[in-house]
Amino acid sequence: MTTEAPAPHAHLSPSESVLNSVYQSAERLQLSPEVVDLLRTSWREVQAQLPVRMDDRKLRIFEGYRVQHNGARGPYKGGVRFHPQADLDEVRALAMLMTYKCALMELPFGGAKGGVMCDPTRMSDTELNRLTRTYTQHIGMVLGVSRDIPAPDMGTNAQTMAWMMDAYGQKYGHTPGIVTGKPVELGGSYGRDQATGRGVAVCMRQYAIMERADPRDLKVVIQGYGNVGSWTARIASEMGFRIVGVSDVKGGIANPDGLDIASLDAWFAVAGSVAGFEGGEPVTNEHLLELECDYLVPAALGEVITEENAPRVRARAVIEAANHPVTPPGDEVLAARNIPVLPDILVNAGGVTVSYFEWTQNIQQFRWSLEMVNSELEKRMVAAFHELMARAAQDGTLPRQAAFDIGVERVGRAILLRGFV
Ligand code: NAD
C-alpha cells in the first residue's frame, strides 16, 4: 500500500476505495501523518492454507484470511465471508469498514474481517463443516473473547458460527463469546438474525421522518434477498413502506403497487429464489437498480452502483445495506445528481450492534428478551443516524463523509490516548 491517496478517477480496489474516504476524513480532521499511517494499515493479516478432504475423497486446498485492521478501541470484531471473490484485498477493505462502523456506533470494538475463497453453494454441509473447522484451527491463535470475535457474513450463517464455536472450544475450552451470530440454543441472541435488516429499516424510517414523508407513500427497491435484504423487506413493509422490487442472484421481480412480502416469502421457501414469483413482473438485476422508486437499497454485493449505471438510477436516495455497494466514482455521479447516499457503515450496523449485545450476554451469562434487543438496537441506530446527520449539516459534508469523520476521529483519539504515537 502507498501513503499517497489514489488519483480520484483511477479504478480503485475495494481497500483503496475505503482508504480514499479515510484520507479525506484525516485531511478534514487534520490528523498527523503518523496517526494516518496507523489508520491505513492492518495491524495483523493472517493468510492460511486450508486443506479439506471433500466428499469425493479428493483433497482441496482453500485460501483463508483473517484481517485485524485496528484494535485501538477494543477487541477486533467482524464477520467471516465464504465467497469465490473473497480475496485478501476485499477482506482488508471490509475489515477497515468494521473499524469505522464500530467507532461510529460507539461499540467498544476494533475492526476485523475474515474470508475463505470458496463457493458454499456448491459444497455439501459436511464439506462446509470440515472447511469451517480447518479455518478455525488455522486462525484460532489470533481469536479470543477479548481479542477477536468473528460473526457471520455472506455465505456463512448461524450454523457456521456453531461449528466455529465448537472447533475453538475443543482446543481452548467451551467459549460461547468467541463468535456472535450463533444459534439461540447455543448462546446466540434473540433478534441477531434480523438485526441488520431491522437497522436498515430503522434508518430508512428516520430518513422518511426527516423528509416529513409517510412510509406508506414511499416506494422501496431492494437488491438481494438473503439475510439482510429479506429482513429489510419484511420489517420495512411492516412499517408501511411499499416494496416495489426485489431481486437475488437468479433474477428479480417488480410491482409498482407493492409486493406482498408474506406471499413472496412463501414462494421463496419453495422456489429458493424470488425469481418466478407471480405477484410481480420479472426484472433483471441490472434493470432493478434503475427502477423508479424513492429509496434504492442495495443489499447484496459490493460495487453494484458505478459511474456507468449511476446516471440511470431513478431513486431519490440510496440506502447502502450491503457493504461498499457504491464505488467512489458512482458516489460522485450520485452527489452531482443530488441523490443522497446513506452510508453502509451506519445503515448495516444493526448486525454488529446486536453482535455486541450477544457478546455482552455471553460474558454476563444473562439472556435479554427479544423486545429488549430490538428496543436497544433502535435507540442506538436512531442516535447514530441523528449524530451523523447533524455532523453533515454542521460541516457541510455528505453523509458518508460525516460518518467517516466521526469514526476516524474516534479511532484517531483512541490511538493517541493509548500512546501509540
Ligand atoms: P446473504 O448471503 O444472506 O445474501 C446475499 C444475497 O445477495 C442473496 O439473496 C443472493 O442471491 C444475492 N446475490 C448474490 N449475488 C448477486 C448478484 N450478482 N446480483 C444480485 N443479487 C445477488 O448475505 P447477507 O448476509 O444478506 O449480506 C448481504 C450484504 O450485506 C453483504 O454486502 C454483507 O457484507 C452485508 N452485511 C451483512 C450483515 C449481516 O448481518 N448478514 C451485516 C452487515 C453487512
Coordinates of C-alpha atoms and ligand atoms in Angstrom, one line a residue:
M1 CA 0.0 0.0 0.0
T2 CA 1.2 3.5 -0.7
T3 CA 0.8 6.5 1.6
E4 CA -0.5 8.6 -1.3
A5 CA -4.2 8.9 -1.9
P6 CA -5.0 7.4 -5.3
A7 CA -6.0 9.7 -8.2
P8 CA -9.7 10.4 -7.9
H9 CA -10.7 8.7 -11.1
A10 CA -8.3 5.7 -11.1
H11 CA -10.0 2.3 -10.9
L12 CA -9.8 1.6 -7.2
S13 CA -9.6 -1.7 -5.5
P14 CA -12.1 -2.2 -2.6
S15 CA -9.4 -1.3 0.0
E16 CA -8.3 1.7 -1.9
S17 CA -11.9 2.9 -2.1
V18 CA -12.2 2.7 1.7
L19 CA -8.8 4.3 2.2
N20 CA -10.0 7.2 0.0
S21 CA -12.7 8.0 2.5
V22 CA -10.2 7.7 5.4
Y23 CA -7.7 10.0 3.8
Q24 CA -10.3 12.6 3.1
S25 CA -11.5 12.5 6.7
A26 CA -7.9 12.6 8.0
E27 CA -7.4 15.8 6.0
R28 CA -10.6 17.4 7.2
L29 CA -9.7 16.4 10.8
Q30 CA -6.0 17.5 10.3
L31 CA -4.7 14.2 11.8
S32 CA -0.9 13.8 11.9
P33 CA 0.7 11.6 9.3
E34 CA 1.8 9.2 12.0
V35 CA -1.8 8.6 13.1
V36 CA -2.9 8.3 9.4
D37 CA -0.2 5.6 8.9
L38 CA -1.7 3.6 11.8
L39 CA -5.2 4.1 10.4
R40 CA -4.4 2.9 6.9
T41 CA -2.5 -0.3 7.6
S42 CA -3.9 -3.6 9.0
W43 CA -2.4 -4.4 12.4
R44 CA -2.3 -8.1 11.6
E45 CA -3.2 -10.2 8.5
V46 CA -3.3 -14.0 8.7
Q47 CA -3.4 -15.9 5.4
A48 CA -3.8 -19.6 5.7
Q49 CA -3.8 -22.6 3.5
L50 CA -6.8 -24.8 4.3
P51 CA -6.6 -28.4 3.2
V52 CA -10.1 -30.1 3.2
R53 CA -11.0 -33.7 2.3
M54 CA -14.0 -33.3 0.0
D55 CA -16.9 -35.8 -0.1
D56 CA -15.4 -37.5 -3.2
R57 CA -12.2 -38.1 -1.1
K58 CA -10.1 -35.7 -3.1
L59 CA -8.1 -33.1 -1.2
R60 CA -8.8 -29.4 -2.0
I61 CA -6.7 -26.6 -0.7
F62 CA -8.7 -23.4 0.0
E63 CA -7.2 -20.0 0.9
G64 CA -8.5 -18.3 4.0
Y65 CA -7.8 -14.9 5.7
R66 CA -8.4 -13.1 9.0
V67 CA -7.5 -9.4 8.8
Q68 CA -7.4 -7.4 12.1
H69 CA -7.4 -3.8 10.9
N70 CA -7.4 -1.8 14.1
G71 CA -7.8 -2.6 17.8
A72 CA -7.4 0.7 19.4
R73 CA -11.0 0.9 20.6
G74 CA -11.3 -2.7 21.8
P75 CA -11.2 -6.4 20.6
Y76 CA -11.4 -6.9 16.9
K77 CA -14.9 -7.6 15.6
G78 CA -16.1 -8.6 12.1
G79 CA -17.7 -11.3 10.0
V80 CA -16.4 -14.2 8.0
R81 CA -17.3 -14.4 4.4
F82 CA -17.4 -17.6 2.3
H83 CA -17.4 -16.4 -1.3
P84 CA -15.4 -17.1 -4.6
Q85 CA -14.3 -13.5 -4.7
A86 CA -13.3 -13.2 -1.0
D87 CA -9.7 -12.3 -1.7
L88 CA -7.3 -10.5 0.6
D89 CA -7.9 -7.1 -0.7
E90 CA -11.7 -7.4 -0.3
V91 CA -11.3 -8.8 3.2
R92 CA -8.9 -5.9 4.1
A93 CA -11.4 -3.4 2.9
L94 CA -14.2 -4.9 4.9
A95 CA -12.0 -5.1 8.0
M96 CA -11.4 -1.3 7.7
L97 CA -15.1 -0.6 7.3
M98 CA -15.7 -2.6 10.5
T99 CA -13.2 -0.4 12.4
Y100 CA -15.1 2.8 11.5
K101 CA -18.5 1.2 11.7
C102 CA -17.9 0.1 15.3
A103 CA -16.5 3.6 16.2
L104 CA -19.4 5.3 14.6
M105 CA -21.9 3.2 16.6
E106 CA -19.8 3.7 19.8
L107 CA -19.3 0.0 20.2
P108 CA -16.2 -1.0 22.2
F109 CA -14.6 -2.9 19.3
G110 CA -11.9 -2.6 16.7
G111 CA -12.4 -3.9 13.2
A112 CA -11.7 -7.2 11.5
K113 CA -12.9 -9.4 8.7
G114 CA -12.3 -13.0 7.7
G115 CA -12.9 -14.8 4.4
V116 CA -12.4 -18.1 2.6
M117 CA -12.3 -18.2 -1.2
C118 CA -14.9 -20.9 -1.9
D119 CA -18.3 -21.3 -3.3
P120 CA -20.5 -22.5 -0.4
T121 CA -23.5 -23.0 -2.8
R122 CA -21.5 -25.9 -4.4
M123 CA -20.4 -27.6 -1.2
S124 CA -22.2 -30.1 1.0
D125 CA -22.9 -29.5 4.7
T126 CA -20.2 -32.0 5.7
E127 CA -17.7 -30.2 3.4
L128 CA -18.6 -26.8 4.9
N129 CA -18.4 -28.2 8.4
R130 CA -14.8 -29.5 7.7
L131 CA -13.8 -26.3 6.0
T132 CA -15.1 -24.1 8.9
R133 CA -13.2 -26.3 11.4
T134 CA -10.0 -26.2 9.5
Y135 CA -10.3 -22.4 9.1
T136 CA -11.0 -22.0 12.8
Q137 CA -7.9 -24.2 13.7
H138 CA -5.7 -22.1 11.4
I139 CA -6.8 -18.7 12.8
G140 CA -7.6 -19.8 16.3
M141 CA -4.4 -18.4 17.8
V142 CA -5.4 -14.8 16.9
L143 CA -9.0 -15.1 18.2
G144 CA -10.3 -14.7 21.8
V145 CA -13.3 -13.2 23.7
S146 CA -11.2 -10.1 24.5
R147 CA -9.1 -10.4 21.3
D148 CA -11.1 -11.0 18.1
I149 CA -14.7 -12.2 17.8
P150 CA -15.9 -13.4 14.4
A151 CA -19.6 -13.3 13.2
P152 CA -21.5 -14.4 10.0
D153 CA -21.4 -12.6 6.7
M154 CA -22.1 -13.5 3.1
G155 CA -22.1 -17.3 2.6
T156 CA -21.9 -18.0 6.3
N157 CA -24.7 -18.3 8.9
A158 CA -25.6 -19.3 12.5
Q159 CA -24.7 -22.9 11.7
T160 CA -21.2 -21.8 10.6
M161 CA -20.8 -20.0 13.9
A162 CA -21.9 -23.1 15.8
W163 CA -19.1 -25.1 14.0
M164 CA -16.6 -22.3 14.7
M165 CA -17.5 -22.1 18.4
D166 CA -17.3 -25.9 18.7
A167 CA -13.9 -26.1 16.9
Y168 CA -12.5 -23.3 19.1
G169 CA -14.0 -24.9 22.2
Q170 CA -12.3 -28.3 21.5
K171 CA -8.9 -26.6 21.8
Y172 CA -9.5 -23.8 24.3
G173 CA -12.5 -25.0 26.3
H174 CA -16.2 -24.0 26.0
T175 CA -16.2 -20.3 24.9
P176 CA -19.6 -19.1 23.7
G177 CA -18.4 -15.5 23.5
I178 CA -15.8 -16.4 20.9
V179 CA -18.3 -15.8 18.0
T180 CA -21.6 -14.0 17.6
G181 CA -24.5 -14.8 15.4
K182 CA -24.7 -18.3 16.9
P183 CA -28.0 -20.2 17.1
V184 CA -30.0 -19.1 20.1
E185 CA -29.8 -22.7 21.5
L186 CA -26.0 -22.3 21.8
G187 CA -26.0 -18.8 23.4
G188 CA -27.0 -16.7 20.4
S189 CA -29.0 -13.6 21.0
Y190 CA -32.7 -13.2 20.2
G191 CA -33.0 -10.9 17.2
R192 CA -29.5 -11.3 15.8
D193 CA -30.8 -12.9 12.6
Q194 CA -33.0 -10.0 11.7
A195 CA -30.7 -7.2 13.3
T196 CA -29.0 -5.9 10.2
G197 CA -32.3 -5.7 8.2
R198 CA -34.0 -4.1 11.2
G199 CA -31.3 -1.5 11.4
V200 CA -31.7 -0.8 7.7
A201 CA -35.4 -0.3 8.1
V202 CA -35.0 1.9 11.2
C203 CA -32.6 4.2 9.2
M204 CA -35.0 4.3 6.3
R205 CA -37.8 5.3 8.6
Q206 CA -35.7 8.0 10.3
Y207 CA -34.8 9.3 6.8
A208 CA -38.5 9.4 5.9
I209 CA -39.3 11.3 9.1
M210 CA -36.6 13.8 8.3
E211 CA -38.2 14.2 4.9
R212 CA -41.6 14.6 6.5
A213 CA -42.8 11.7 4.4
D214 CA -45.2 8.9 5.3
P215 CA -43.7 5.4 4.7
R216 CA -47.0 4.4 3.0
D217 CA -46.3 6.9 0.3
L218 CA -42.7 5.7 -0.3
K219 CA -41.6 3.1 -2.8
V220 CA -38.6 0.9 -2.0
V221 CA -36.5 -1.3 -4.2
I222 CA -34.1 -3.9 -2.6
Q223 CA -31.3 -5.8 -4.4
G224 CA -30.6 -9.1 -2.6
Y225 CA -33.0 -11.3 -0.7
G226 CA -30.6 -13.0 1.7
N227 CA -30.3 -12.3 5.4
V228 CA -30.1 -8.5 5.0
G229 CA -32.4 -8.0 2.0
S230 CA -35.2 -10.3 3.2
W231 CA -35.4 -8.9 6.7
T232 CA -35.3 -5.4 5.4
A233 CA -38.2 -6.1 3.2
R234 CA -40.2 -7.8 6.0
I235 CA -39.6 -5.1 8.6
A236 CA -39.9 -2.1 6.2
S237 CA -43.1 -3.5 4.9
E238 CA -44.4 -3.9 8.5
M239 CA -43.5 -0.2 9.0
G240 CA -45.7 0.7 6.0
F241 CA -43.1 1.1 3.2
R242 CA -44.2 -0.2 -0.2
I243 CA -41.6 -2.7 -1.5
V244 CA -41.9 -2.4 -5.3
G245 CA -38.9 -4.5 -6.4
V246 CA -36.6 -7.2 -5.1
S247 CA -34.0 -9.5 -6.6
D248 CA -31.5 -12.2 -5.8
V249 CA -28.7 -13.8 -7.8
K250 CA -31.3 -15.7 -10.0
G251 CA -33.3 -12.6 -11.0
G252 CA -35.8 -10.1 -9.8
I253 CA -39.4 -9.1 -9.7
A254 CA -41.2 -5.7 -9.6
N255 CA -44.7 -4.5 -8.9
P256 CA -45.3 -0.7 -8.7
D257 CA -48.3 -1.3 -6.4
G258 CA -46.2 -3.1 -3.9
L259 CA -45.2 -6.8 -3.5
D260 CA -46.9 -8.9 -0.9
I261 CA -43.9 -9.9 1.2
A262 CA -45.7 -12.7 3.1
S263 CA -46.7 -14.4 -0.2
L264 CA -43.2 -13.7 -1.6
D265 CA -41.7 -15.5 1.5
A266 CA -44.0 -18.5 1.0
W267 CA -42.8 -18.6 -2.7
F268 CA -39.2 -18.2 -1.7
A269 CA -39.5 -21.1 0.8
V270 CA -40.4 -23.4 -2.1
A271 CA -38.5 -22.0 -5.0
G272 CA -35.4 -20.9 -3.2
S273 CA -35.4 -17.6 -5.1
V274 CA -37.6 -14.5 -5.6
A275 CA -37.4 -15.1 -9.4
G276 CA -40.7 -16.5 -10.8
F277 CA -42.9 -15.1 -8.1
E278 CA -46.3 -14.4 -9.7
G279 CA -47.1 -11.3 -7.6
G280 CA -44.8 -9.1 -9.9
E281 CA -43.2 -8.8 -13.3
P282 CA -39.8 -10.3 -13.9
V283 CA -36.9 -7.8 -14.0
T284 CA -33.1 -8.3 -14.4
N285 CA -30.7 -7.3 -11.6
E286 CA -29.3 -4.5 -13.8
H287 CA -32.7 -3.1 -14.5
L288 CA -33.8 -3.4 -10.9
L289 CA -31.2 -0.8 -9.9
E290 CA -32.7 1.6 -12.4
L291 CA -36.4 1.2 -11.3
E292 CA -38.2 4.4 -10.4
C293 CA -38.6 4.5 -6.6
D294 CA -38.0 6.7 -3.5
Y295 CA -35.3 4.6 -1.8
L296 CA -33.0 2.1 -3.5
V297 CA -31.5 -0.4 -1.1
P298 CA -28.5 -2.5 -2.5
A299 CA -28.4 -5.4 -0.1
A300 CA -26.3 -8.0 -2.0
L301 CA -22.8 -7.4 -3.3
G302 CA -20.3 -4.6 -3.3
E303 CA -19.6 -2.2 -6.2
V304 CA -23.0 -2.6 -7.9
I305 CA -23.6 1.2 -8.4
T306 CA -20.8 2.6 -10.5
E307 CA -20.2 5.7 -12.7
E308 CA -21.6 3.5 -15.6
N309 CA -25.1 2.9 -14.1
A310 CA -25.3 5.8 -11.5
P311 CA -26.6 8.2 -14.2
R312 CA -29.6 5.8 -14.7
V313 CA -30.5 5.4 -11.0
R314 CA -34.1 6.8 -10.6
A315 CA -34.3 6.7 -6.8
R316 CA -34.4 9.8 -4.7
A317 CA -32.0 8.3 -2.1
V318 CA -29.7 5.3 -1.9
I319 CA -29.6 3.4 1.4
E320 CA -26.5 1.2 1.5
A321 CA -27.4 -2.1 3.2
A322 CA -24.6 -4.1 1.6
N323 CA -21.0 -3.2 2.3
H324 CA -19.5 -0.9 -0.2
P325 CA -22.2 -1.1 -2.9
V326 CA -21.4 2.3 -4.4
T327 CA -18.0 2.9 -5.9
P328 CA -16.3 6.3 -5.3
P329 CA -16.9 7.4 -9.0
G330 CA -20.5 6.2 -8.6
D331 CA -20.8 8.2 -5.5
E332 CA -19.6 11.3 -7.3
V333 CA -22.2 10.9 -10.0
L334 CA -25.0 10.4 -7.4
A335 CA -23.8 13.5 -5.5
A336 CA -23.7 15.6 -8.7
R337 CA -27.3 14.4 -9.3
N338 CA -28.3 15.4 -5.7
I339 CA -29.2 11.8 -4.8
P340 CA -28.1 11.4 -1.2
V341 CA -26.4 8.1 -0.1
L342 CA -26.9 6.9 3.4
P343 CA -23.6 5.1 4.0
D344 CA -23.1 1.4 4.8
I345 CA -21.1 2.0 8.0
L346 CA -24.3 3.4 9.5
V347 CA -27.1 1.6 7.6
N348 CA -25.9 -2.0 8.1
A349 CA -24.5 -1.5 11.6
G350 CA -27.5 -3.2 13.2
G351 CA -25.8 -6.6 12.8
V352 CA -22.7 -5.7 14.7
T353 CA -24.7 -3.8 17.3
V354 CA -26.7 -6.9 18.2
S355 CA -23.5 -8.9 18.0
Y356 CA -22.2 -6.6 20.7
F357 CA -25.4 -7.3 22.7
E358 CA -24.8 -11.1 22.2
W359 CA -21.2 -10.8 23.3
T360 CA -22.2 -8.9 26.5
Q361 CA -25.0 -11.5 27.2
N362 CA -22.4 -14.3 26.8
I363 CA -20.0 -12.6 29.2
Q364 CA -22.7 -11.9 31.7
Q365 CA -24.4 -15.3 31.2
F366 CA -27.7 -13.5 31.1
R367 CA -30.2 -13.6 28.2
W368 CA -32.1 -10.5 27.0
S369 CA -35.6 -10.7 25.7
L370 CA -36.3 -10.0 22.0
E371 CA -38.1 -6.8 23.0
M372 CA -35.1 -5.5 24.9
V373 CA -32.7 -6.4 22.0
N374 CA -34.9 -4.6 19.4
S375 CA -35.5 -1.6 21.5
E376 CA -31.8 -1.1 22.5
L377 CA -30.9 -1.6 18.8
E378 CA -33.4 1.0 17.7
K379 CA -32.2 3.5 20.3
R380 CA -28.6 3.1 19.1
M381 CA -29.4 3.3 15.4
V382 CA -31.6 6.4 15.8
A383 CA -28.9 8.1 17.9
A384 CA -26.2 7.3 15.4
F385 CA -28.4 8.4 12.5
H386 CA -29.1 11.9 14.1
E387 CA -25.5 12.3 15.2
L388 CA -24.3 11.7 11.6
M389 CA -26.9 14.0 10.0
A390 CA -26.2 16.8 12.5
R391 CA -22.4 16.4 11.7
A392 CA -23.1 16.5 8.0
A393 CA -25.3 19.7 8.4
Q394 CA -22.7 21.3 10.7
D395 CA -19.7 20.7 8.4
G396 CA -21.5 20.9 5.0
T397 CA -20.4 17.3 4.2
L398 CA -22.1 14.4 2.6
P399 CA -23.5 11.7 4.9
R400 CA -20.6 9.3 4.0
Q401 CA -18.0 11.9 4.8
A402 CA -19.7 12.7 8.1
A403 CA -19.9 9.0 9.0
F404 CA -16.1 8.6 8.3
D405 CA -15.3 11.8 10.1
I406 CA -17.0 10.6 13.3
G407 CA -15.4 7.1 13.0
V408 CA -11.9 8.2 12.1
E409 CA -11.9 10.9 14.8
R410 CA -12.8 8.4 17.5
V411 CA -10.3 5.8 16.3
G412 CA -7.6 8.5 16.0
R413 CA -8.3 9.7 19.5
A414 CA -8.0 6.2 20.9
I415 CA -4.7 5.8 19.2
L416 CA -3.4 9.0 20.8
L417 CA -4.9 8.1 24.3
R418 CA -3.1 4.7 24.2
G419 CA 0.1 6.5 23.4
F420 CA 0.8 4.7 20.2
V421 CA 2.3 7.8 18.6
Ligands
NAD1 P1 -26.6 -13.5 2.0 O1 -25.6 -14.4 1.5 O2 -27.6 -13.9 3.1 O3 -27.5 -12.9 0.8 C1 -26.9 -12.3 -0.3 C2 -28.0 -12.0 -1.3 O4 -27.4 -11.4 -2.5 C3 -28.7 -13.3 -1.8 O5 -30.1 -13.0 -2.0 C4 -28.0 -13.6 -3.2 O6 -28.9 -14.3 -4.1 C5 -27.8 -12.1 -3.6 N1 -26.8 -12.0 -4.7 C6 -25.6 -12.6 -4.8 N2 -25.0 -12.3 -5.9 C7 -25.9 -11.4 -6.6 C8 -25.8 -10.8 -7.8 N3 -24.8 -10.9 -8.6 N4 -26.9 -10.0 -8.1 C9 -27.9 -9.8 -7.3 N5 -28.0 -10.4 -6.1 C10 -27.0 -11.3 -5.8 O7 -25.7 -12.2 2.5 P2 -26.2 -11.1 3.6 O8 -25.7 -11.5 4.9 O9 -27.6 -10.8 3.4 O10 -25.2 -9.9 3.2 C11 -25.6 -9.0 2.1 C12 -24.7 -7.8 2.2 O11 -24.9 -7.2 3.5 C13 -23.2 -8.1 2.1 O12 -22.6 -6.9 1.4 C14 -22.7 -8.1 3.5 O13 -21.3 -7.8 3.7 C15 -23.6 -7.0 4.1 N6 -23.8 -7.2 5.6 C16 -24.3 -8.3 6.1 C17 -24.6 -8.3 7.5 C18 -25.2 -9.5 8.2 O14 -25.5 -9.4 9.4 N7 -25.6 -10.5 7.5 C19 -24.2 -7.2 8.3 C20 -23.6 -6.1 7.7 C21 -23.4 -6.1 6.3

